[in-house]
Amino acid sequence: MSQLMAGVAFANITPPVGMLMSGYAARKTPAIGTHDELYTVVLYLTDGITDAALVTADLLDTGASGTARIRRACVAASMVPPKNILVACSHTHGGPQTGLYDDPGDRLRQAYSTVVIHKMAGALSEAKRNAVPVCVGHGRQDCSFGINRRERGSDGNIGIGVNPEGPNAPFTDVIRLDRLDTRKPLALVFSYAAHGTTLVNDNLLYTADYPGRAKSMIEQQFPTALALFVAGCSGDINPYPRGNYERWEQHGKQLGCAAVQAALDIENMVEDARVAVARHEFALQLESPPSLDEARKRMVEARDAADKEWEKIGQEMGSKIVYDKKLLQWHTARTLQDAEDLVEALERGKTDFTIPVETQALAIGDCAIVGMPGEIFVR
């Protein structure tokens, strides 16, 4: 088998101050500064037969269209096949809104997104150019500041809260790649299952949240390496406790220490690991839609609710302003948009409602990184 080779590179993707932030619908005010820098870190891998790449970023998410744009730019820069490029965002709620999702947004958002895409592609090109022979190993270490957030209220309904008895994944998984020439770490890929929500909606500073602090700590302990964070199955997990930058420091250090310990405990380092990639596109079936009459009724109710909220917004602002769904509460705006989209689809005669998704696996020897869309519950 051919020798495993790897390269790693990074680029700063911190946006200009003044962009709207992502992750909290209640946060309507643009960012006023930067607490810690945002980065994209890219890993290139080849076994002489298969080329692959892991593109990570300190961003909330990217939709199918944004992922496709990233892959096209990366292919042009590196010739790595698009199906072999896995894109993974950290899911920080302290980053900017981007045009990497379905809504391209304003000109600033579009410009920033274009720059980010080209920085990712440039980092992959650099990583490929600097690839060297490596050996690889993987380990796991306990880490337990994540807590299930699906709390059952006294009325029996489930809401976002704190559920210590709920499912959890109290550990970090680590893949370590060492250079063969120096036997020193080149890259450490680590994962943890918790939302990037240590900071809450009153935070107006850009931050990579706890994964960013963990990465910097890992790199302090392994100065020859770059750290890449990939989010675990954190759809129903929040960091705990949360709410300020003291907690950011605490959680980042906890995860960083755990990842460093896991990396130090790895004893079996393999030189001839195979690289393999699999990708599958499919459709998730949605529930059967209501009748057109029922859908129209729901749309009228959603518009009434939005109008009442909009009237309240106008009273609070004390002036006449142009109607803008972005100023509505997230649930109100989303309910209205969904209701209008449903009526429009039913009027066109649509009957089959699905969501197109993909899942992907990037294997390095006997260890694989599996990419799944959306916020996957740990359970």
Short mmCIF file of C-alpha atoms in Angstrom, two decimals:
data_model
loop_
_atom_site.label_atom_id
_atom_site.label_comp_id
_atom_site.label_asym_id
_atom_site.label_seq_id
_atom_site.Cartn_x
_atom_site.Cartn_y
_atom_site.Cartn_z
CA MET A 1 0.00 0.00 0.00
CA SER A 2 1.19 3.54 -0.77
CA GLN A 3 2.42 5.84 1.97
CA LEU A 4 -0.20 8.01 3.69
CA MET A 5 0.49 11.70 3.18
CA ALA A 6 -1.15 14.75 4.74
CA GLY A 7 -0.95 18.51 4.68
CA VAL A 8 -2.71 21.16 6.72
CA ALA A 9 -3.22 24.91 6.37
CA PHE A 10 -5.42 27.67 7.76
CA ALA A 11 -6.79 31.11 6.94
CA ASN A 12 -8.35 33.85 9.05
CA ILE A 13 -12.05 34.34 8.17
CA THR A 14 -12.97 36.93 10.82
CA PRO A 15 -15.55 39.26 9.19
CA PRO A 16 -15.62 43.05 9.34
CA VAL A 17 -17.36 44.51 12.37
CA GLY A 18 -20.94 45.46 11.61
CA MET A 19 -22.27 42.27 10.06
CA LEU A 20 -25.39 40.65 11.48
CA MET A 21 -24.59 37.58 13.57
CA SER A 22 -26.03 34.09 13.23
CA GLY A 23 -27.48 31.57 15.63
CA TYR A 24 -29.94 33.59 17.72
CA ALA A 25 -33.11 34.91 16.12
CA ALA A 26 -33.67 37.37 18.97
CA ARG A 27 -30.35 39.09 18.20
CA LYS A 28 -31.12 41.91 15.74
CA THR A 29 -28.06 44.11 16.36
CA PRO A 30 -24.88 43.76 14.24
CA ALA A 31 -21.55 42.73 15.76
CA ILE A 32 -19.72 45.54 17.55
CA GLY A 33 -16.31 43.88 17.79
CA THR A 34 -14.24 40.69 17.90
CA HIS A 35 -13.46 38.66 21.01
CA ASP A 36 -11.47 35.90 19.26
CA GLU A 37 -10.63 35.32 15.62
CA LEU A 38 -12.51 32.93 13.31
CA TYR A 39 -10.58 30.49 11.11
CA THR A 40 -10.91 27.90 8.43
CA VAL A 41 -8.51 24.97 8.90
CA VAL A 42 -8.14 22.45 6.06
CA LEU A 43 -6.65 18.95 6.04
CA TYR A 44 -5.50 17.31 2.80
CA LEU A 45 -5.04 13.52 2.67
CA THR A 46 -3.82 11.06 0.08
CA ASP A 47 -2.71 7.43 0.03
CA GLY A 48 -1.41 7.72 -3.54
CA ILE A 49 -4.73 6.45 -4.90
CA THR A 50 -7.41 8.57 -3.27
CA ASP A 51 -7.19 12.31 -2.59
CA ALA A 52 -9.52 13.76 0.05
CA ALA A 53 -9.98 16.89 2.13
CA LEU A 54 -11.61 17.97 5.37
CA VAL A 55 -12.59 21.66 5.30
CA THR A 56 -13.49 23.03 8.74
CA ALA A 57 -14.68 26.53 9.62
CA ASP A 58 -15.69 28.61 12.64
CA LEU A 59 -19.15 29.27 11.21
CA LEU A 60 -22.70 28.31 12.14
CA ASP A 61 -23.50 26.21 9.08
CA THR A 62 -23.60 26.00 5.32
CA GLY A 63 -26.46 24.78 3.17
CA ALA A 64 -26.31 22.51 0.15
CA SER A 65 -25.75 25.42 -2.24
CA GLY A 66 -22.95 26.85 -0.09
CA THR A 67 -21.27 23.46 0.22
CA ALA A 68 -21.44 23.06 -3.55
CA ARG A 69 -19.78 26.47 -4.03
CA ILE A 70 -17.02 25.56 -1.56
CA ARG A 71 -16.39 22.27 -3.33
CA ARG A 72 -16.22 23.90 -6.78
CA ALA A 73 -13.64 26.42 -5.57
CA CYS A 74 -11.63 23.71 -3.80
CA VAL A 75 -11.63 21.51 -6.91
CA ALA A 76 -10.32 24.38 -9.02
CA ALA A 77 -7.55 25.06 -6.51
CA SER A 78 -6.50 21.49 -5.73
CA MET A 79 -8.09 18.98 -8.19
CA VAL A 80 -9.43 16.99 -5.22
CA PRO A 81 -12.69 15.41 -6.48
CA PRO A 82 -15.77 17.24 -5.14
CA LYS A 83 -17.30 14.07 -3.70
CA ASN A 84 -14.11 13.63 -1.62
CA ILE A 85 -14.36 17.04 0.08
CA LEU A 86 -16.09 17.02 3.47
CA VAL A 87 -17.18 20.46 4.73
CA ALA A 88 -17.73 20.80 8.49
CA CYS A 89 -18.75 23.93 10.41
CA SER A 90 -18.20 24.21 14.16
CA HIS A 91 -21.75 25.57 14.71
CA THR A 92 -20.61 28.58 16.68
CA HIS A 93 -23.43 31.03 17.44
CA GLY A 94 -20.87 33.82 17.61
CA GLY A 95 -20.12 34.10 13.89
CA PRO A 96 -21.64 36.17 11.08
CA GLN A 97 -24.63 35.48 8.91
CA THR A 98 -23.34 34.27 5.54
CA GLY A 99 -24.55 33.62 2.03
CA LEU A 100 -23.46 30.00 2.39
CA TYR A 101 -27.02 28.99 3.23
CA ASP A 102 -30.10 29.28 1.04
CA ASP A 103 -30.47 33.07 1.41
CA PRO A 104 -27.52 35.01 -0.10
CA GLY A 105 -28.58 38.15 1.79
CA ASP A 106 -27.15 41.63 1.29
CA ARG A 107 -24.05 42.66 -0.69
CA LEU A 108 -21.77 42.60 2.36
CA ARG A 109 -22.87 39.07 3.22
CA GLN A 110 -22.33 37.98 -0.38
CA ALA A 111 -18.88 39.57 -0.52
CA TYR A 112 -17.81 38.02 2.78
CA SER A 113 -19.05 34.59 1.71
CA THR A 114 -17.10 34.78 -1.54
CA VAL A 115 -13.93 35.69 0.34
CA VAL A 116 -14.45 32.79 2.78
CA ILE A 117 -14.91 30.31 -0.06
CA HIS A 118 -11.68 31.42 -1.75
CA LYS A 119 -9.79 31.33 1.55
CA MET A 120 -10.95 27.73 2.05
CA ALA A 121 -9.82 26.84 -1.47
CA GLY A 122 -6.51 28.60 -0.96
CA ALA A 123 -5.91 26.76 2.30
CA LEU A 124 -6.58 23.42 0.61
CA SER A 125 -4.17 24.29 -2.21
CA GLU A 126 -1.51 25.17 0.38
CA ALA A 127 -2.19 22.00 2.39
CA LYS A 128 -1.82 19.83 -0.70
CA ARG A 129 1.39 21.57 -1.76
CA ASN A 130 2.91 21.03 1.71
CA ALA A 131 1.80 17.41 2.15
CA VAL A 132 4.35 15.10 3.78
CA PRO A 133 4.42 11.40 4.77
CA VAL A 134 2.57 10.82 8.03
CA CYS A 135 1.39 8.17 10.44
CA VAL A 136 -2.04 8.24 12.07
CA GLY A 137 -3.72 7.13 15.29
CA HIS A 138 -6.92 7.86 17.16
CA GLY A 139 -8.08 8.05 20.77
CA ARG A 140 -10.86 9.12 23.12
CA GLN A 141 -10.93 11.00 26.43
CA ASP A 142 -13.74 11.91 28.85
CA CYS A 143 -15.08 15.48 28.71
CA SER A 144 -18.37 16.38 30.33
CA PHE A 145 -19.52 20.01 30.15
CA GLY A 146 -22.19 19.20 27.56
CA ILE A 147 -25.71 18.55 28.86
CA ASN A 148 -28.95 17.47 27.19
CA ARG A 149 -31.14 20.51 26.53
CA ARG A 150 -34.53 18.85 25.90
CA GLU A 151 -36.31 19.57 29.18
CA ARG A 152 -39.88 18.43 29.86
CA GLY A 153 -41.98 21.15 31.49
CA SER A 154 -44.74 20.76 34.05
CA ASP A 155 -47.27 20.82 31.20
CA GLY A 156 -45.61 17.80 29.61
CA ASN A 157 -44.21 19.73 26.63
CA ILE A 158 -40.54 19.62 25.66
CA GLY A 159 -38.59 22.88 25.47
CA ILE A 160 -34.98 24.03 25.49
CA GLY A 161 -33.64 23.83 29.02
CA VAL A 162 -31.45 21.56 31.15
CA ASN A 163 -32.01 17.80 31.31
CA PRO A 164 -29.22 16.08 33.28
CA GLU A 165 -30.90 12.70 32.77
CA GLY A 166 -31.06 13.02 28.99
CA PRO A 167 -28.75 11.35 26.46
CA ASN A 168 -25.22 12.72 26.20
CA ALA A 169 -21.79 11.98 24.71
CA PRO A 170 -19.33 12.97 27.46
CA PHE A 171 -16.08 12.46 25.56
CA THR A 172 -13.91 13.84 22.78
CA ASP A 173 -12.61 11.77 19.87
CA VAL A 174 -9.20 12.67 18.44
CA ILE A 175 -7.31 11.75 15.25
CA ARG A 176 -3.59 12.54 15.41
CA LEU A 177 -1.36 12.76 12.35
CA ASP A 178 2.42 12.85 12.91
CA ARG A 179 5.13 13.69 10.38
CA LEU A 180 7.37 10.71 9.69
CA ASP A 181 10.50 12.82 9.31
CA THR A 182 10.29 14.56 12.71
CA ARG A 183 7.79 12.28 14.52
CA LYS A 184 6.03 15.41 15.70
CA PRO A 185 2.27 16.11 15.35
CA LEU A 186 1.18 17.78 12.12
CA ALA A 187 -2.58 17.90 12.70
CA LEU A 188 -5.12 16.94 15.36
CA VAL A 189 -8.77 16.49 14.42
CA PHE A 190 -11.05 16.49 17.45
CA SER A 191 -14.79 16.32 18.00
CA TYR A 192 -17.26 17.12 20.76
CA ALA A 193 -21.05 16.96 21.01
CA ALA A 194 -22.29 20.34 22.25
CA HIS A 195 -23.75 23.40 20.55
CA GLY A 196 -21.45 26.40 20.10
CA THR A 197 -23.65 28.35 22.51
CA THR A 198 -21.55 29.16 25.55
CA LEU A 199 -22.27 32.80 24.70
CA VAL A 200 -25.94 33.70 24.43
CA ASN A 201 -27.92 36.24 22.42
CA ASP A 202 -26.65 39.30 24.32
CA ASN A 203 -23.14 38.68 22.97
CA LEU A 204 -22.28 41.03 20.09
CA LEU A 205 -18.63 40.06 19.69
CA TYR A 206 -17.42 37.59 17.07
CA THR A 207 -16.26 34.39 18.73
CA ALA A 208 -15.53 30.80 17.72
CA ASP A 209 -17.00 29.88 21.13
CA TYR A 210 -15.44 27.04 23.14
CA PRO A 211 -14.08 25.13 20.07
CA GLY A 212 -11.90 28.12 19.19
CA ARG A 213 -10.45 28.29 22.70
CA ALA A 214 -9.89 24.52 22.67
CA LYS A 215 -8.04 24.73 19.34
CA SER A 216 -5.71 27.45 20.61
CA MET A 217 -4.94 25.43 23.72
CA ILE A 218 -4.17 22.27 21.72
CA GLU A 219 -1.83 24.24 19.46
CA GLN A 220 -0.06 25.70 22.50
CA GLN A 221 0.68 22.17 23.70
CA PHE A 222 1.57 20.88 20.21
CA PRO A 223 3.26 23.89 18.55
CA THR A 224 4.08 21.93 15.39
CA ALA A 225 0.41 21.08 14.73
CA LEU A 226 -2.84 22.69 13.64
CA ALA A 227 -6.10 21.67 15.32
CA LEU A 228 -9.33 21.02 13.40
CA PHE A 229 -12.67 20.88 15.23
CA VAL A 230 -15.67 18.95 13.90
CA ALA A 231 -18.98 19.12 15.73
CA GLY A 232 -20.37 15.92 17.22
CA CYS A 233 -24.05 14.95 17.35
CA SER A 234 -25.04 18.04 19.31
CA GLY A 235 -28.59 18.78 18.16
CA ASP A 236 -29.93 18.16 21.67
CA ILE A 237 -26.81 19.17 23.65
CA ASN A 238 -25.77 22.56 25.05
CA PRO A 239 -22.63 23.51 26.99
CA TYR A 240 -23.38 23.97 30.68
CA PRO A 241 -23.19 26.35 32.41
CA ARG A 242 -23.17 29.15 29.84
CA GLY A 243 -23.61 32.88 29.38
CA ASN A 244 -20.22 34.65 29.56
CA TYR A 245 -16.58 34.54 28.50
CA GLU A 246 -15.49 33.03 31.80
CA ARG A 247 -17.49 29.95 30.77
CA TRP A 248 -15.93 30.20 27.29
CA GLU A 249 -12.50 29.93 28.90
CA GLN A 250 -13.59 27.11 31.20
CA HIS A 251 -15.20 24.95 28.49
CA GLY A 252 -12.42 25.62 26.00
CA LYS A 253 -9.77 24.57 28.48
CA GLN A 254 -11.74 21.47 29.49
CA LEU A 255 -12.08 20.30 25.91
CA GLY A 256 -8.54 21.33 24.99
CA CYS A 257 -7.07 19.42 27.94
CA ALA A 258 -9.17 16.35 27.13
CA ALA A 259 -8.10 16.41 23.47
CA VAL A 260 -4.44 16.84 24.42
CA GLN A 261 -4.69 13.91 26.84
CA ALA A 262 -6.37 11.74 24.21
CA ALA A 263 -3.63 12.62 21.71
CA LEU A 264 -0.85 11.84 24.21
CA ASP A 265 -2.41 8.48 25.06
CA ILE A 266 -2.39 7.26 21.44
CA GLU A 267 0.21 4.50 21.12
CA ASN A 268 -0.69 2.72 17.88
CA MET A 269 0.39 5.00 15.02
CA VAL A 270 -0.07 3.51 11.53
CA GLU A 271 1.96 4.52 8.47
CA ASP A 272 0.16 2.69 5.65
CA ALA A 273 -3.46 3.72 6.34
CA ARG A 274 -5.81 3.75 3.37
CA VAL A 275 -7.92 6.82 2.52
CA ALA A 276 -11.50 6.10 1.44
CA VAL A 277 -14.51 8.35 0.88
CA ALA A 278 -18.20 7.51 0.45
CA ARG A 279 -21.05 9.95 -0.21
CA HIS A 280 -24.77 9.27 -0.52
CA GLU A 281 -27.51 11.68 -1.61
CA PHE A 282 -31.10 10.93 -0.69
CA ALA A 283 -34.39 12.59 0.27
CA LEU A 284 -36.05 12.77 3.67
CA GLN A 285 -39.81 12.30 3.36
CA LEU A 286 -41.92 14.92 5.14
CA GLU A 287 -45.35 14.37 6.65
CA SER A 288 -48.38 14.54 4.34
CA PRO A 289 -49.47 18.16 3.72
CA PRO A 290 -52.90 19.49 4.75
CA SER A 291 -55.59 20.35 2.21
CA LEU A 292 -55.25 23.60 0.28
CA ASP A 293 -58.15 25.12 2.24
CA GLU A 294 -56.49 24.21 5.55
CA ALA A 295 -53.14 25.57 4.32
CA ARG A 296 -54.77 28.88 3.34
CA LYS A 297 -56.41 29.08 6.77
CA ARG A 298 -53.03 28.58 8.43
CA MET A 299 -51.51 31.29 6.22
CA VAL A 300 -54.22 33.79 7.24
CA GLU A 301 -53.58 32.99 10.91
CA ALA A 302 -49.82 33.38 10.42
CA ARG A 303 -50.29 36.74 8.68
CA ASP A 304 -52.58 37.96 11.47
CA ALA A 305 -49.98 37.01 14.07
CA ALA A 306 -47.24 38.76 12.08
CA ASP A 307 -49.38 41.91 11.66
CA LYS A 308 -50.02 42.10 15.41
CA GLU A 309 -46.33 41.70 16.16
CA TRP A 310 -45.45 44.22 13.49
CA GLU A 311 -47.88 46.76 14.96
CA LYS A 312 -46.19 46.32 18.34
CA ILE A 313 -42.75 46.81 16.73
CA GLY A 314 -43.95 50.06 15.15
CA GLN A 315 -45.26 51.34 18.48
CA GLU A 316 -42.00 50.53 20.22
CA MET A 317 -39.89 52.21 17.51
CA GLY A 318 -42.17 55.24 17.46
CA SER A 319 -42.08 55.71 13.71
CA LYS A 320 -43.46 54.30 10.48
CA ILE A 321 -41.07 51.69 9.09
CA VAL A 322 -41.13 49.41 6.07
CA TYR A 323 -42.49 45.94 6.80
CA ASP A 324 -39.57 43.54 7.09
CA LYS A 325 -39.85 39.89 8.11
CA LYS A 326 -36.33 40.04 9.54
CA LEU A 327 -37.58 42.29 12.34
CA LEU A 328 -40.16 39.72 13.46
CA GLN A 329 -39.42 37.11 16.09
CA TRP A 330 -37.89 34.02 14.52
CA HIS A 331 -40.88 31.76 15.21
CA THR A 332 -43.34 34.32 13.82
CA ALA A 333 -41.33 34.95 10.64
CA ARG A 334 -40.61 31.26 10.08
CA THR A 335 -44.25 30.24 10.61
CA LEU A 336 -45.40 32.90 8.14
CA GLN A 337 -42.80 31.97 5.52
CA ASP A 338 -43.57 28.25 5.84
CA ALA A 339 -47.30 28.89 5.56
CA GLU A 340 -46.87 31.01 2.43
CA ASP A 341 -44.50 28.49 0.86
CA LEU A 342 -46.91 25.63 1.56
CA VAL A 343 -49.85 27.41 -0.07
CA GLU A 344 -47.74 28.30 -3.09
CA ALA A 345 -46.58 24.68 -3.46
CA LEU A 346 -50.09 23.24 -3.13
CA GLU A 347 -51.44 25.74 -5.67
CA ARG A 348 -48.80 24.46 -8.10
CA GLY A 349 -50.11 20.95 -7.53
CA LYS A 350 -47.14 19.66 -5.57
CA THR A 351 -47.89 16.46 -3.62
CA ASP A 352 -44.50 14.97 -2.76
CA PHE A 353 -42.72 16.92 -0.02
CA THR A 354 -39.10 15.96 0.71
CA ILE A 355 -35.82 17.51 1.84
CA PRO A 356 -32.74 16.64 -0.27
CA VAL A 357 -29.78 15.73 1.97
CA GLU A 358 -26.45 13.94 1.81
CA THR A 359 -24.28 11.98 4.19
CA GLN A 360 -20.57 11.42 3.76
CA ALA A 361 -17.77 9.38 5.30
CA LEU A 362 -14.04 10.07 5.16
CA ALA A 363 -12.03 7.09 6.40
CA ILE A 364 -8.37 7.15 7.39
CA GLY A 365 -7.37 3.56 8.04
CA ASP A 366 -9.78 2.03 10.55
CA CYS A 367 -11.18 5.40 11.71
CA ALA A 368 -13.85 7.40 9.88
CA ILE A 369 -15.30 10.89 10.09
CA VAL A 370 -19.00 10.77 9.20
CA GLY A 371 -20.69 13.95 8.02
CA MET A 372 -24.45 14.30 8.46
CA PRO A 373 -26.63 17.32 7.60
CA GLY A 374 -28.55 19.40 10.12
CA GLU A 375 -28.49 19.16 13.89
CA ILE A 376 -28.29 15.45 14.65
CA PHE A 377 -29.53 14.44 18.10
CA VAL A 378 -26.98 12.54 20.17
CA ARG A 379 -29.58 9.90 20.98
#
